[in-house]
Amino acid sequence: MKVIEGVVATPNARVAIAIARFNNFINDSLLQGAIDALKRIGQVADDNITVVWVPGAYELPLTARVLANTGKYDAIIALGTVIRGGTAHFEYVAGEASSGIGNVSLNAEIPVAFGVLTTESIEQAIERAGTKAGNKGAEAALTALEMINVIKAIKA
Ligand code: INI
């Protein structure tokens, strides 16, 4: 039996983070969590991390696609926060961000981690950005690194 399981430490990884400005007071915490996880746990070099700011979560799939197509990155981490309001806007933005990011990952065959909060309230978002429900930016970063290693091991 052969079992493939990726480790997290990926010292030579080149990682791009695509991050939305919309709800940036929450996204800033996701970014800090992601960078801390990449460097402190993943041992990724500071010079190998690129951060790209875009207007909102809706713009994340295109940004991830352009980053993926450069061939310069081993993984991409998409960060943002979509909070439900009184209209259907939430569904469109969150839906497009989620399916678009998934499509980029499948088409480019590199990990594109989904670090986009989709919550009912600001309180739920704060809880997931470094307070009582952890930091989803850090979780997305660790997932991206593990997946780099899993894919490398499958192809080896
Ligand atoms: N963008 C977000 O990242 N989060 C939101 O909650 C949000 N809401 O609710 O409107 C949001 N809208 C902007 C959207 O991502 C695009 O930037 C905009 O529609 C222009 O394409």
Short mmCIF file of C-alpha atoms and ligand atoms in Angstrom, two decimals:
data_model
loop_
_atom_site.label_atom_id
_atom_site.label_comp_id
_atom_site.label_asym_id
_atom_site.label_seq_id
_atom_site.Cartn_x
_atom_site.Cartn_y
_atom_site.Cartn_z
CA MET A 1 0.00 0.00 0.00
CA LYS A 2 1.25 3.46 -0.87
CA VAL A 3 -0.02 6.39 1.18
CA ILE A 4 0.60 9.96 0.10
CA GLU A 5 0.30 12.67 2.72
CA GLY A 6 1.77 16.15 2.43
CA VAL A 7 3.80 17.84 5.11
CA VAL A 8 3.29 21.55 5.72
CA ALA A 9 6.83 22.93 5.75
CA THR A 10 7.60 24.13 2.22
CA PRO A 11 10.70 26.34 2.48
CA ASN A 12 11.13 26.95 -1.26
CA ALA A 13 7.48 27.61 -2.06
CA ARG A 14 6.55 30.75 -3.98
CA VAL A 15 3.15 31.89 -2.80
CA ALA A 16 0.83 34.67 -3.96
CA ILE A 17 -1.93 36.05 -1.76
CA ALA A 18 -4.86 37.73 -3.53
CA ILE A 19 -6.78 39.83 -1.03
CA ALA A 20 -9.90 42.00 -1.22
CA ARG A 21 -10.02 45.55 0.17
CA PHE A 22 -13.79 45.31 0.84
CA ASN A 23 -14.20 44.61 4.59
CA ASN A 24 -10.45 45.20 4.88
CA PHE A 25 -10.58 45.65 8.66
CA ILE A 26 -11.32 41.90 8.79
CA ASN A 27 -9.20 40.93 5.79
CA ASP A 28 -6.13 42.56 7.37
CA SER A 29 -6.38 39.99 10.19
CA LEU A 30 -6.78 37.14 7.68
CA LEU A 31 -3.64 38.41 5.93
CA GLN A 32 -1.63 38.60 9.16
CA GLY A 33 -2.74 35.05 9.99
CA ALA A 34 -1.79 33.79 6.52
CA ILE A 35 1.64 35.43 6.51
CA ASP A 36 2.39 34.22 10.04
CA ALA A 37 1.45 30.64 9.09
CA LEU A 38 3.46 30.74 5.87
CA LYS A 39 6.62 32.03 7.55
CA ARG A 40 6.53 30.59 11.07
CA ILE A 41 5.01 27.15 10.32
CA GLY A 42 5.67 26.73 6.62
CA GLN A 43 9.14 28.28 6.72
CA VAL A 44 8.38 30.19 3.52
CA ALA A 45 10.88 33.00 2.85
CA ASP A 46 9.54 36.56 3.05
CA ASP A 47 10.87 37.27 -0.48
CA ASN A 48 8.79 34.37 -1.85
CA ILE A 49 5.47 35.88 -0.73
CA THR A 50 3.61 38.29 -3.03
CA VAL A 51 0.47 40.13 -1.85
CA VAL A 52 -1.99 41.53 -4.40
CA TRP A 53 -4.83 43.82 -3.24
CA VAL A 54 -8.04 44.00 -5.31
CA PRO A 55 -11.36 45.84 -4.78
CA GLY A 56 -13.58 42.97 -3.60
CA ALA A 57 -14.07 39.22 -3.37
CA TYR A 58 -15.71 39.24 -6.81
CA GLU A 59 -12.33 40.19 -8.32
CA LEU A 60 -10.44 37.32 -6.63
CA PRO A 61 -11.00 34.63 -9.33
CA LEU A 62 -9.63 36.78 -12.18
CA THR A 63 -6.70 37.85 -10.04
CA ALA A 64 -5.95 34.25 -9.08
CA ARG A 65 -6.16 33.20 -12.72
CA VAL A 66 -3.71 35.86 -13.89
CA LEU A 67 -1.34 34.98 -11.05
CA ALA A 68 -1.61 31.25 -11.84
CA ASN A 69 -0.96 31.82 -15.55
CA THR A 70 2.33 33.62 -14.85
CA GLY A 71 3.75 30.27 -13.75
CA LYS A 72 5.62 32.12 -11.00
CA TYR A 73 3.72 30.65 -8.04
CA ASP A 74 3.35 27.21 -6.50
CA ALA A 75 0.11 28.17 -4.78
CA ILE A 76 -2.30 31.04 -4.40
CA ILE A 77 -4.28 32.03 -1.33
CA ALA A 78 -7.48 34.02 -1.88
CA LEU A 79 -8.59 36.12 1.10
CA GLY A 80 -11.74 38.15 1.54
CA THR A 81 -14.93 38.59 3.53
CA VAL A 82 -18.47 38.57 2.22
CA ILE A 83 -21.10 39.50 4.79
CA ARG A 84 -24.80 38.92 4.10
CA GLY A 85 -26.80 42.10 3.70
CA GLY A 86 -30.44 42.78 2.97
CA THR A 87 -30.28 41.92 -0.73
CA ALA A 88 -29.23 39.05 -3.00
CA HIS A 89 -25.86 40.75 -3.64
CA PHE A 90 -24.19 38.46 -1.09
CA GLU A 91 -25.17 35.34 -3.06
CA TYR A 92 -23.69 36.67 -6.29
CA VAL A 93 -20.41 37.87 -4.80
CA ALA A 94 -19.87 34.82 -2.56
CA GLY A 95 -20.99 32.39 -5.26
CA GLU A 96 -18.74 33.85 -7.92
CA ALA A 97 -15.77 34.02 -5.57
CA SER A 98 -16.21 30.40 -4.51
CA SER A 99 -16.85 28.78 -7.90
CA GLY A 100 -14.41 31.08 -9.72
CA ILE A 101 -11.56 30.29 -7.35
CA GLY A 102 -12.32 26.58 -7.63
CA ASN A 103 -12.25 26.78 -11.42
CA VAL A 104 -8.88 28.53 -11.43
CA SER A 105 -7.39 25.83 -9.25
CA LEU A 106 -8.70 23.03 -11.47
CA ASN A 107 -7.69 24.69 -14.74
CA ALA A 108 -4.21 25.77 -13.60
CA GLU A 109 -3.56 22.60 -11.58
CA ILE A 110 -2.13 24.52 -8.66
CA PRO A 111 -3.65 24.92 -5.19
CA VAL A 112 -5.80 28.03 -4.84
CA ALA A 113 -6.87 28.06 -1.20
CA PHE A 114 -10.30 29.51 -0.39
CA GLY A 115 -9.76 31.90 2.52
CA VAL A 116 -12.92 33.87 1.90
CA LEU A 117 -15.27 34.26 4.86
CA THR A 118 -18.96 34.08 3.95
CA THR A 119 -20.90 35.03 7.06
CA GLU A 120 -24.29 36.18 8.27
CA SER A 121 -22.85 38.98 10.41
CA ILE A 122 -19.77 41.07 11.18
CA GLU A 123 -19.53 39.23 14.53
CA GLN A 124 -19.21 35.85 12.78
CA ALA A 125 -16.52 37.29 10.51
CA ILE A 126 -14.53 38.69 13.45
CA GLU A 127 -14.74 35.32 15.21
CA ARG A 128 -13.09 33.67 12.18
CA ALA A 129 -10.39 36.30 11.69
CA GLY A 130 -8.18 35.58 14.66
CA THR A 131 -10.54 35.45 17.63
CA LYS A 132 -12.60 32.58 19.06
CA ALA A 133 -13.08 30.56 15.86
CA GLY A 134 -9.43 30.70 14.79
CA ASN A 135 -8.01 32.47 11.77
CA LYS A 136 -9.26 31.26 8.39
CA GLY A 137 -6.42 33.08 6.64
CA ALA A 138 -3.89 30.96 8.53
CA GLU A 139 -5.90 27.80 7.79
CA ALA A 140 -5.98 28.64 4.08
CA ALA A 141 -2.22 29.24 4.07
CA LEU A 142 -1.49 25.88 5.69
CA THR A 143 -3.86 24.13 3.28
CA ALA A 144 -2.07 25.72 0.31
CA LEU A 145 1.33 24.53 1.55
CA GLU A 146 0.11 21.00 2.32
CA MET A 147 -1.45 20.78 -1.15
CA ILE A 148 1.78 21.90 -2.84
CA ASN A 149 3.49 18.92 -1.20
CA VAL A 150 0.64 16.47 -1.89
CA ILE A 151 0.58 17.37 -5.59
CA LYS A 152 4.36 17.15 -5.82
CA ALA A 153 4.29 13.69 -4.18
CA ILE A 154 1.51 12.43 -6.50
CA LYS A 155 3.47 13.52 -9.56
CA ALA A 156 6.84 12.20 -8.31
N1 INI B 1 -17.13 42.49 -1.84
C1 INI B 1 -16.65 41.80 -0.80
O1 INI B 1 -15.48 41.38 -0.83
N2 INI B 1 -17.44 41.53 0.28
C2 INI B 1 -18.73 41.95 0.34
O2 INI B 1 -19.40 41.68 1.37
C3 INI B 1 -19.27 42.69 -0.74
N3 INI B 1 -20.62 43.15 -0.69
O3 INI B 1 -21.37 42.78 0.22
O4 INI B 1 -21.04 43.92 -1.56
C4 INI B 1 -18.42 42.95 -1.85
N4 INI B 1 -18.87 43.65 -2.92
C5 INI B 1 -17.99 44.16 -3.95
C6 INI B 1 -17.66 43.14 -5.00
O5 INI B 1 -16.74 42.18 -4.52
C7 INI B 1 -17.02 43.80 -6.24
O6 INI B 1 -15.83 44.45 -5.87
C8 INI B 1 -17.94 44.81 -6.94
O7 INI B 1 -19.19 44.22 -7.20
C9 INI B 1 -17.31 45.30 -8.27
O8 INI B 1 -17.08 44.21 -9.18
#
